[in-house]
CSV table of C-alpha atoms in Angstrom, one decimal:
chain,number,residue,atom,x,y,z
A,1,UNK,CA,260.5,38.3,89.2
A,2,UNK,CA,264.1,37.9,87.9
A,3,UNK,CA,266.0,41.1,88.3
A,4,UNK,CA,268.6,39.9,85.9
A,5,UNK,CA,266.0,39.4,83.1
A,6,UNK,CA,264.6,42.9,83.8
A,7,UNK,CA,268.0,44.5,83.6
A,8,UNK,CA,268.9,42.7,80.4
A,9,UNK,CA,265.6,43.8,78.7
A,10,UNK,CA,266.2,47.4,79.9
A,11,UNK,CA,269.8,47.3,78.6
A,12,UNK,CA,268.5,46.1,75.2
A,13,UNK,CA,266.0,48.9,75.0
A,14,UNK,CA,268.5,51.5,76.2
A,15,UNK,CA,271.0,50.1,73.7
A,16,UNK,CA,268.6,50.7,70.9
A,17,UNK,CA,267.7,54.2,72.2
A,18,UNK,CA,270.8,55.4,74.1
A,19,UNK,CA,269.5,58.9,74.6
A,20,UNK,CA,266.3,57.9,76.2
A,21,UNK,CA,265.9,57.6,79.9
A,22,UNK,CA,263.6,54.7,80.5
A,23,UNK,CA,262.8,53.1,83.8
A,24,UNK,CA,261.8,49.5,84.2
A,25,UNK,CA,258.1,50.4,84.8
A,26,UNK,CA,257.7,53.0,82.0
A,27,UNK,CA,255.4,52.1,79.2
A,28,UNK,CA,257.6,52.1,76.0
A,29,UNK,CA,254.5,52.0,73.8
A,30,UNK,CA,253.2,55.3,75.4
A,31,UNK,CA,256.7,56.7,75.1
A,32,UNK,CA,256.4,56.1,71.3
A,33,UNK,CA,259.4,53.8,70.9
A,34,UNK,CA,257.5,50.9,69.4
A,35,UNK,CA,256.9,50.2,65.8
A,36,UNK,CA,256.4,46.8,64.3
A,37,UNK,CA,260.1,46.5,63.5
A,38,UNK,CA,261.1,47.1,67.1
A,39,UNK,CA,258.4,44.9,68.4
A,40,UNK,CA,259.7,42.0,66.4
A,41,UNK,CA,263.2,42.8,67.6
A,42,UNK,CA,262.0,42.7,71.2
A,43,UNK,CA,260.4,39.3,70.7
A,44,UNK,CA,263.5,38.0,69.0
A,45,UNK,CA,265.8,39.4,71.7
A,46,UNK,CA,263.7,37.8,74.5
A,47,UNK,CA,263.5,34.4,72.7
A,48,UNK,CA,267.2,34.4,72.0
A,49,UNK,CA,268.5,35.8,75.3
A,50,UNK,CA,266.4,33.6,77.6
A,51,UNK,CA,266.1,30.6,75.4
A,52,UNK,CA,262.3,30.6,75.4
A,53,UNK,CA,259.6,30.5,72.8
A,54,UNK,CA,256.9,32.9,73.3
A,55,UNK,CA,253.6,31.2,72.6
A,56,UNK,CA,251.0,33.0,70.5
A,57,UNK,CA,248.7,33.6,73.5
A,58,UNK,CA,251.4,35.5,75.3
A,59,UNK,CA,252.0,37.8,72.4
A,60,UNK,CA,249.9,40.5,74.0
A,61,UNK,CA,250.8,44.1,74.1
A,62,UNK,CA,250.5,44.2,77.9
A,63,UNK,CA,253.4,41.7,78.2
A,64,UNK,CA,255.7,44.0,76.3
A,65,UNK,CA,254.8,47.5,77.7
A,66,UNK,CA,257.6,47.7,80.3
A,67,UNK,CA,260.9,46.0,81.1
A,68,UNK,CA,259.2,44.7,84.2
A,69,UNK,CA,256.3,43.0,82.4
A,70,UNK,CA,258.7,41.5,79.9
A,71,UNK,CA,260.8,40.0,82.8
A,72,UNK,CA,257.6,38.6,84.3
A,73,UNK,CA,256.8,37.0,80.9
A,74,UNK,CA,260.3,35.5,80.9
A,75,UNK,CA,259.7,34.1,84.4
A,76,UNK,CA,256.5,32.5,83.3
A,77,UNK,CA,258.1,30.9,80.3
A,78,UNK,CA,261.3,29.7,81.9
A,79,UNK,CA,261.2,26.2,83.4
A,80,UNK,CA,263.9,27.2,85.8
A,81,UNK,CA,264.9,30.6,87.2
A,82,UNK,CA,267.1,32.5,84.9
A,83,UNK,CA,270.7,32.6,86.0
A,84,UNK,CA,273.2,34.3,83.8
B,1,UNK,CA,253.3,11.5,33.0
B,2,UNK,CA,255.3,8.4,33.8
B,3,UNK,CA,258.3,9.7,32.0
B,4,UNK,CA,258.1,13.0,34.0
B,5,UNK,CA,258.0,11.1,37.3
B,6,UNK,CA,261.0,9.0,36.2
B,7,UNK,CA,262.7,12.2,35.1
B,8,UNK,CA,262.0,13.9,38.5
B,9,UNK,CA,263.5,10.9,40.3
B,10,UNK,CA,266.8,11.5,38.5
B,11,UNK,CA,267.0,15.0,40.0
B,12,UNK,CA,269.8,15.5,42.6
B,13,UNK,CA,268.8,16.8,46.0
B,14,UNK,CA,269.5,20.4,46.5
B,15,UNK,CA,271.2,21.0,49.9
B,16,UNK,CA,273.8,23.7,49.4
B,17,UNK,CA,275.1,26.3,46.9
B,18,UNK,CA,277.0,23.8,44.7
B,19,UNK,CA,274.0,21.4,44.3
B,20,UNK,CA,271.7,24.4,43.7
B,21,UNK,CA,274.1,25.6,41.0
B,22,UNK,CA,274.1,22.3,39.2
B,23,UNK,CA,270.3,22.1,39.4
B,24,UNK,CA,269.9,25.7,38.1
B,25,UNK,CA,272.4,25.2,35.2
B,26,UNK,CA,270.7,21.9,34.2
B,27,UNK,CA,267.0,22.7,34.6
B,28,UNK,CA,266.4,26.5,34.9
B,29,UNK,CA,268.9,28.9,33.3
B,30,UNK,CA,268.9,27.5,29.8
B,31,UNK,CA,265.1,27.7,29.6
B,32,UNK,CA,264.4,30.9,31.5
B,33,UNK,CA,263.8,33.1,28.4
B,34,UNK,CA,261.3,30.5,27.3
B,35,UNK,CA,259.5,30.6,30.6
B,36,UNK,CA,259.3,34.3,30.2
B,37,UNK,CA,257.9,34.0,26.7
B,38,UNK,CA,255.3,31.5,27.8
B,39,UNK,CA,254.5,33.5,30.9
B,40,UNK,CA,254.6,30.5,33.1
B,41,UNK,CA,256.8,28.0,34.8
B,42,UNK,CA,256.2,24.5,33.4
B,43,UNK,CA,254.7,21.9,35.7
B,44,UNK,CA,257.6,19.6,34.8
B,45,UNK,CA,260.1,22.0,36.4
B,46,UNK,CA,257.9,22.4,39.5
B,47,UNK,CA,258.0,18.6,39.9
B,48,UNK,CA,261.7,18.6,39.5
B,49,UNK,CA,262.0,21.3,42.2
B,50,UNK,CA,259.8,19.1,44.4
B,51,UNK,CA,262.1,16.1,43.8
B,52,UNK,CA,265.1,18.2,44.6
B,53,UNK,CA,263.6,19.2,48.0
B,54,UNK,CA,264.1,22.8,47.2
B,55,UNK,CA,260.7,24.3,48.3
B,56,UNK,CA,261.1,24.5,52.1
B,57,UNK,CA,264.3,22.7,53.3
B,58,UNK,CA,264.4,25.0,56.4
B,59,UNK,CA,261.5,23.0,57.9
B,60,UNK,CA,262.5,20.5,60.5
B,61,UNK,CA,262.9,16.8,59.6
B,62,UNK,CA,259.7,15.8,61.2
B,63,UNK,CA,257.8,18.1,58.8
B,64,UNK,CA,259.7,16.9,55.8
B,65,UNK,CA,262.5,19.5,55.6
B,66,UNK,CA,266.2,19.1,56.6
B,67,UNK,CA,266.4,22.0,59.1
B,68,UNK,CA,268.5,24.0,56.7
B,69,UNK,CA,270.1,27.2,58.1
B,70,UNK,CA,269.2,30.6,56.6
B,71,UNK,CA,272.7,31.3,55.2
B,72,UNK,CA,272.5,28.2,53.0
B,73,UNK,CA,268.9,28.9,52.1
B,74,UNK,CA,270.0,32.3,50.9
B,75,UNK,CA,272.7,30.9,48.8
B,76,UNK,CA,270.2,28.5,47.2
B,77,UNK,CA,267.8,31.3,46.5
B,78,UNK,CA,270.6,33.4,45.0
B,79,UNK,CA,271.5,30.5,42.6
B,80,UNK,CA,267.9,30.1,41.6
B,81,UNK,CA,267.6,33.9,41.1
B,82,UNK,CA,270.7,33.8,38.9
B,83,UNK,CA,268.9,31.4,36.6
B,84,UNK,CA,265.4,32.9,36.6
B,85,UNK,CA,263.8,35.5,38.8
B,86,UNK,CA,260.3,34.2,38.1
B,87,UNK,CA,261.2,30.8,39.6
B,88,UNK,CA,262.9,32.5,42.5
B,89,UNK,CA,259.7,34.5,43.1
B,90,UNK,CA,257.7,31.3,43.4
B,91,UNK,CA,260.3,30.0,45.8
B,92,UNK,CA,260.1,33.3,47.8
B,93,UNK,CA,256.4,33.4,48.3
B,94,UNK,CA,256.3,29.6,49.1
B,95,UNK,CA,259.1,30.2,51.6
B,96,UNK,CA,257.1,32.9,53.3
B,97,UNK,CA,254.0,30.7,53.6
B,98,UNK,CA,256.0,27.7,54.9
B,99,UNK,CA,258.0,29.8,57.3
B,100,UNK,CA,254.9,31.4,58.8
B,101,UNK,CA,253.3,28.0,59.3
B,102,UNK,CA,256.5,26.9,61.1
B,103,UNK,CA,256.9,30.0,63.2
B,104,UNK,CA,253.4,30.8,64.2
B,105,UNK,CA,251.4,27.7,63.4
B,106,UNK,CA,249.8,25.5,66.1
B,107,UNK,CA,251.0,21.9,66.2
B,108,UNK,CA,247.8,21.0,64.3
B,109,UNK,CA,248.5,23.6,61.6
B,110,UNK,CA,252.1,22.4,61.2
B,111,UNK,CA,250.9,18.9,60.8
B,112,UNK,CA,248.2,19.9,58.4
B,113,UNK,CA,250.4,21.9,56.1
B,114,UNK,CA,254.1,21.3,56.9
B,115,UNK,CA,254.7,18.1,54.9
B,116,UNK,CA,252.7,19.3,51.9
B,117,UNK,CA,254.6,22.5,51.8
B,118,UNK,CA,258.0,20.8,52.3
B,119,UNK,CA,257.3,18.3,49.5
B,120,UNK,CA,255.9,20.8,47.0
B,121,UNK,CA,252.6,18.9,47.0
B,122,UNK,CA,251.0,22.2,48.1
B,123,UNK,CA,252.5,25.4,46.8
B,124,UNK,CA,252.0,28.6,48.8
B,125,UNK,CA,251.5,32.2,47.9
B,126,UNK,CA,251.6,35.4,49.9
B,127,UNK,CA,248.5,37.7,49.7
B,128,UNK,CA,249.1,41.1,51.2
B,129,UNK,CA,248.9,43.7,48.4
B,130,UNK,CA,245.5,45.0,47.3
B,131,UNK,CA,244.4,47.2,44.4
B,132,UNK,CA,244.4,50.2,46.8
B,133,UNK,CA,247.1,49.1,49.3
B,134,UNK,CA,250.7,48.3,48.4
B,135,UNK,CA,253.6,48.9,50.7
B,136,UNK,CA,251.2,50.5,53.2
B,137,UNK,CA,249.9,47.3,54.9
B,138,UNK,CA,247.8,49.3,57.3
B,139,UNK,CA,245.5,50.3,54.4
B,140,UNK,CA,244.3,46.8,53.5
B,141,UNK,CA,240.6,46.3,53.1
B,142,UNK,CA,240.2,42.5,53.0
B,143,UNK,CA,238.2,41.5,56.0
B,144,UNK,CA,237.8,38.3,58.1
B,145,UNK,CA,234.6,38.1,60.1
B,146,UNK,CA,234.0,35.6,62.8
B,147,UNK,CA,231.2,33.2,61.8
B,148,UNK,CA,229.9,29.9,63.2
B,149,UNK,CA,233.1,29.4,65.2
B,150,UNK,CA,235.2,30.0,62.0
B,151,UNK,CA,235.7,32.9,59.6
B,152,UNK,CA,234.3,34.4,56.5
B,153,UNK,CA,236.8,36.3,54.2
B,154,UNK,CA,236.0,39.0,51.7
B,155,UNK,CA,238.3,41.1,49.7
B,156,UNK,CA,240.6,41.4,46.6
B,157,UNK,CA,244.3,40.8,46.5
B,158,UNK,CA,246.3,41.9,43.5
B,159,UNK,CA,249.8,41.2,42.1
B,160,UNK,CA,249.9,37.8,43.8
B,161,UNK,CA,253.0,35.9,42.8
B,162,UNK,CA,252.1,32.4,41.8
B,163,UNK,CA,248.5,33.3,42.4
B,164,UNK,CA,247.6,31.3,39.3
B,165,UNK,CA,249.1,28.1,40.5
B,166,UNK,CA,249.4,28.1,44.3
B,167,UNK,CA,247.4,25.6,46.3
B,168,UNK,CA,247.2,27.6,49.5
B,169,UNK,CA,247.1,31.4,50.1
B,170,UNK,CA,248.5,33.1,53.1
B,171,UNK,CA,246.0,36.0,53.3
B,172,UNK,CA,246.4,39.0,55.5
B,173,UNK,CA,243.0,40.4,56.4
B,174,UNK,CA,241.5,42.9,58.8
B,175,UNK,CA,240.0,41.3,61.9
B,176,UNK,CA,238.7,42.9,65.0
B,177,UNK,CA,240.3,46.2,64.1
B,178,UNK,CA,243.7,44.7,63.5
B,179,UNK,CA,245.3,42.4,60.9
B,180,UNK,CA,245.5,38.6,61.0
B,181,UNK,CA,247.0,35.9,58.8
B,182,UNK,CA,244.8,33.2,57.3
B,183,UNK,CA,245.5,30.0,55.4
B,184,UNK,CA,243.1,29.8,52.6
B,185,UNK,CA,243.1,26.6,50.4
B,186,UNK,CA,242.6,27.6,46.8
B,187,UNK,CA,239.8,25.1,46.3
B,188,UNK,CA,237.6,26.8,49.0
B,189,UNK,CA,234.3,28.0,47.6
B,190,UNK,CA,234.3,31.7,46.9
B,191,UNK,CA,238.0,31.9,45.8
B,192,UNK,CA,238.3,33.3,42.3
B,193,UNK,CA,241.6,33.6,40.4
B,194,UNK,CA,242.1,36.0,37.5
B,195,UNK,CA,245.5,35.8,35.8
B,196,UNK,CA,247.5,39.0,35.2
B,197,UNK,CA,249.3,38.1,32.0
B,198,UNK,CA,251.0,41.3,31.1
B,199,UNK,CA,253.7,42.5,33.5
B,200,UNK,CA,257.0,44.4,33.3
B,201,UNK,CA,259.2,41.8,34.8
B,202,UNK,CA,259.2,38.3,36.4
B,203,UNK,CA,256.8,37.6,33.6
B,204,UNK,CA,256.6,33.9,34.3
B,205,UNK,CA,255.7,34.2,38.0
B,206,UNK,CA,252.1,33.5,37.2
B,207,UNK,CA,250.7,36.6,38.8
B,208,UNK,CA,247.0,36.8,39.6
B,209,UNK,CA,244.3,38.9,41.2
B,210,UNK,CA,242.6,36.7,43.8
B,211,UNK,CA,239.1,37.6,44.9
B,212,UNK,CA,237.6,36.2,48.1
B,213,UNK,CA,233.8,36.3,48.1
B,214,UNK,CA,232.2,35.1,51.3
B,215,UNK,CA,234.9,32.5,51.6
B,216,UNK,CA,234.0,30.2,54.6
B,217,UNK,CA,236.8,28.9,56.7
B,218,UNK,CA,237.1,26.8,59.9
B,219,UNK,CA,238.7,28.1,63.1
B,220,UNK,CA,242.1,26.7,62.3
B,221,UNK,CA,242.4,29.0,59.3
B,222,UNK,CA,243.8,31.8,61.5
B,223,UNK,CA,247.5,31.4,61.6
B,224,UNK,CA,249.1,33.0,64.7
B,225,UNK,CA,247.3,35.4,67.0
B,226,UNK,CA,245.0,38.2,65.9
B,227,UNK,CA,245.8,40.8,68.5
B,228,UNK,CA,247.1,44.1,67.2
B,229,UNK,CA,250.6,43.6,68.6
B,230,UNK,CA,251.1,40.1,67.4
B,231,UNK,CA,249.6,40.5,64.0
B,232,UNK,CA,252.1,43.2,63.1
B,233,UNK,CA,254.8,40.8,64.1
B,234,UNK,CA,253.5,37.9,61.9
B,235,UNK,CA,253.5,40.4,59.0
B,236,UNK,CA,256.9,41.9,59.9
B,237,UNK,CA,258.5,38.4,60.3
B,238,UNK,CA,257.0,37.1,57.1
B,239,UNK,CA,258.0,40.2,55.1
B,240,UNK,CA,261.5,40.0,56.6
B,241,UNK,CA,262.0,36.5,55.2
B,242,UNK,CA,260.5,37.6,51.8
B,243,UNK,CA,262.8,40.6,51.7
B,244,UNK,CA,265.8,38.3,52.5
B,245,UNK,CA,264.9,36.1,49.6
B,246,UNK,CA,264.5,39.0,47.2
B,247,UNK,CA,267.9,40.3,48.3
B,248,UNK,CA,269.5,37.0,47.5
B,249,UNK,CA,267.7,36.9,44.2
B,250,UNK,CA,268.9,40.4,43.4
B,251,UNK,CA,272.5,39.2,44.0
B,252,UNK,CA,271.8,36.4,41.6
B,253,UNK,CA,270.7,38.9,38.9
B,254,UNK,CA,273.9,40.8,39.3
B,255,UNK,CA,275.9,37.6,39.0
B,256,UNK,CA,274.0,36.7,35.9
B,257,UNK,CA,274.6,40.1,34.3
B,258,UNK,CA,278.3,39.7,35.1
B,259,UNK,CA,278.5,36.2,33.6
B,260,UNK,CA,276.6,37.4,30.5
B,261,UNK,CA,278.7,40.5,30.0
B,262,UNK,CA,282.0,38.8,30.5
B,263,UNK,CA,281.1,36.2,27.8
B,264,UNK,CA,279.7,38.8,25.4
B,265,UNK,CA,282.6,41.3,25.7
B,266,UNK,CA,285.1,38.6,25.2
B,267,UNK,CA,283.6,37.4,22.0
B,268,UNK,CA,282.2,40.6,20.4
B,269,UNK,CA,284.8,42.8,18.7
B,270,UNK,CA,284.8,46.5,17.7
B,271,UNK,CA,287.5,47.8,15.3
B,272,UNK,CA,289.2,44.4,15.4
B,273,UNK,CA,289.5,44.3,19.2
B,274,UNK,CA,287.3,42.5,21.8
B,275,UNK,CA,284.9,44.8,23.7
B,276,UNK,CA,286.7,43.7,26.9
B,277,UNK,CA,289.7,45.7,25.9
B,278,UNK,CA,287.8,49.0,26.1
B,279,UNK,CA,288.3,50.9,29.3
B,280,UNK,CA,284.7,52.0,29.5
B,281,UNK,CA,283.6,48.4,29.4
B,282,UNK,CA,286.2,47.5,32.0
B,283,UNK,CA,284.8,50.3,34.3
B,284,UNK,CA,281.3,48.8,34.0
B,285,UNK,CA,282.6,45.3,34.6
B,286,UNK,CA,284.6,46.3,37.7
B,287,UNK,CA,281.6,47.9,39.2
B,288,UNK,CA,279.6,44.7,38.7
B,289,UNK,CA,282.3,42.6,40.2
B,290,UNK,CA,282.5,44.9,43.2
B,291,UNK,CA,278.8,45.2,43.8
B,292,UNK,CA,278.0,41.5,43.5
B,293,UNK,CA,280.5,40.8,46.2
B,294,UNK,CA,279.3,43.6,48.4
B,295,UNK,CA,275.7,42.6,48.0
B,296,UNK,CA,276.5,39.0,48.7
B,297,UNK,CA,278.3,39.9,51.9
B,298,UNK,CA,275.4,42.0,53.1
B,299,UNK,CA,273.0,39.1,52.4
B,300,UNK,CA,275.3,36.6,54.1
B,301,UNK,CA,275.5,38.9,57.2
B,302,UNK,CA,271.7,39.1,57.3
B,303,UNK,CA,271.5,35.3,57.1
B,304,UNK,CA,274.1,34.8,59.8
B,305,UNK,CA,272.2,37.1,62.1
B,306,UNK,CA,269.0,35.2,61.4
B,307,UNK,CA,270.7,31.9,62.2
B,308,UNK,CA,271.8,33.4,65.5
B,309,UNK,CA,268.3,34.7,66.3
B,310,UNK,CA,269.8,38.1,66.5
B,311,UNK,CA,267.2,40.9,66.3
B,312,UNK,CA,269.5,43.1,64.3
B,313,UNK,CA,268.9,40.8,61.3
B,314,UNK,CA,265.7,42.8,60.5
B,315,UNK,CA,267.6,46.0,59.8
B,316,UNK,CA,270.5,44.1,58.2
B,317,UNK,CA,267.9,42.5,55.8
B,318,UNK,CA,266.4,45.9,54.9
B,319,UNK,CA,269.9,47.1,54.0
B,320,UNK,CA,270.8,44.0,52.1
B,321,UNK,CA,267.6,44.2,50.0
B,322,UNK,CA,268.0,47.9,49.3
B,323,UNK,CA,271.6,47.6,48.3
B,324,UNK,CA,271.2,44.4,46.2
B,325,UNK,CA,268.0,45.4,44.4
B,326,UNK,CA,269.3,48.9,43.6
B,327,UNK,CA,272.6,47.5,42.3
B,328,UNK,CA,270.8,44.8,40.3
B,329,UNK,CA,268.7,47.5,38.5
B,330,UNK,CA,271.8,49.5,37.8
B,331,UNK,CA,273.9,46.6,36.4
B,332,UNK,CA,271.1,45.0,34.5
B,333,UNK,CA,270.6,48.4,32.7
B,334,UNK,CA,274.4,48.5,32.0
B,335,UNK,CA,274.3,44.8,30.9
B,336,UNK,CA,271.7,45.8,28.2
B,337,UNK,CA,273.9,48.8,27.3
B,338,UNK,CA,276.9,46.6,26.8
B,339,UNK,CA,275.0,44.2,24.6
B,340,UNK,CA,273.7,47.1,22.5
B,341,UNK,CA,270.9,46.2,20.1
B,342,UNK,CA,271.5,42.5,21.0
B,343,UNK,CA,270.6,43.5,24.6
B,344,UNK,CA,267.2,44.7,23.4
B,345,UNK,CA,266.3,41.5,21.6
B,346,UNK,CA,265.2,38.0,22.7
B,347,UNK,CA,268.4,36.2,21.9
B,348,UNK,CA,270.2,37.2,25.0
B,349,UNK,CA,269.0,37.0,28.6
B,350,UNK,CA,270.0,40.6,29.6
B,351,UNK,CA,266.7,42.2,28.6
B,352,UNK,CA,265.0,39.8,31.0
B,353,UNK,CA,267.4,40.7,33.8
B,354,UNK,CA,266.6,44.3,33.2
B,355,UNK,CA,262.9,43.8,33.5
B,356,UNK,CA,263.2,41.5,36.5
B,357,UNK,CA,265.7,43.8,38.3
B,358,UNK,CA,263.2,46.7,38.1
B,359,UNK,CA,260.6,44.6,39.9
B,360,UNK,CA,263.1,43.9,42.7
B,361,UNK,CA,263.1,47.6,43.6
B,362,UNK,CA,259.4,47.6,44.1
B,363,UNK,CA,258.4,44.3,45.8
B,364,UNK,CA,258.6,43.3,49.5
B,365,UNK,CA,258.5,47.0,50.5
B,366,UNK,CA,259.4,49.5,47.8
B,367,UNK,CA,262.9,51.0,48.0
B,368,UNK,CA,261.4,54.3,49.0
B,369,UNK,CA,260.0,52.7,52.1
B,370,UNK,CA,263.3,51.0,52.6
B,371,UNK,CA,265.2,54.3,52.5
B,372,UNK,CA,262.8,55.8,55.0
B,373,UNK,CA,263.3,52.9,57.4
B,374,UNK,CA,267.1,52.8,56.9
B,375,UNK,CA,267.4,56.6,57.4
B,376,UNK,CA,265.5,56.3,60.7
B,377,UNK,CA,268.5,54.2,61.8
B,378,UNK,CA,270.7,57.3,61.4
B,379,UNK,CA,268.6,59.4,63.7
B,380,UNK,CA,267.6,56.7,66.2
B,381,UNK,CA,270.4,57.3,68.6
B,382,UNK,CA,270.0,61.1,68.5
B,383,UNK,CA,266.4,62.2,69.0
B,384,UNK,CA,264.6,59.9,71.2
């Protein structure tokens, strides 16, 4: 899994919620951060930052629970390893 | 019929603000009071809009669009909204349907609907609101039940813009405990349309109540995924674009108020002097000038963020819609005031602006919902 992708996702979440202490494996849905607005923002952030299009069948809540699972999603969707 | 087709061929393509302005000044603005009186948009204008390529220019070339960016699209919607909010409403709901097909549709769905939506051959409408569920989308009752590999839809949708005329409905329905989006052709058996003729504003937007009684649909009717997570996103994304269009249209209303009042106060005299020489009139005019610029900048910012794919466009769009629609309602009220008794009659357009502006504060998420959402932004960095 790309560490860079994971860190970028985490930085985005922390940027939106600076007071929260979130680790890369914490479930942000369980923590109560997610509403439909933030979910949409997350999808847009991932698509823009990593230049991927998330297909409909990958739009599952389990792919977006943690920074780790989002980075794994990015890995699956990227034709080449992400290098930033 | 032949003359209408020839007429439509003479229409210039709309591809930016300037060409939109020419189109609106030639074909929409002078007739908008008449549209309102008739309670409908004439088919001839719909054909001209199709000829101008105005319905869904953001679609890619292979689907019949020109891949237009969102900033330009917003400018075009503003110009249309300046001429007639009812026409802009048709454009808004069509845009929502076409964008949803582009963003969430399978290649097959895009092929099936893209060209027809781009050309205006099929007009789209957005069906979320129900008799018992408005801005609270979670309360919708319309259901989609799996059946014979496809779906059966049951429910009632109310206040559907262009419901009387649209060829395809983008219907949000409850499915497997969550919400999914479905494309329902109007001619499907079990679709019943009841016009809503009396309405406060956007009176020519051909509102309807649409009832779905055991409407049978194939598997490809489901647009986008029907998981709880994704369905919310389809709805959020579609409403975001609708809100953007309403924000631009609200800017158009303020501009129209400004134009009308500048002309009226220059011509009309009181005690031998034009109204424009009165300081209280100047105060109202200065606020219109300032707010139309501020609202236009907020809308442009939301559009720029959309074009960049920046997630912050969603909040920027909430704010633009809240500001622009609130300002439109204020200034349309002032525009009527400035016109006095003339403002209350049918000879001037400001009464229409006043009625239409009020509607802008309610649709695409009421301004109360907007304020709750925007206020949460103030606390987001503190309490989590």
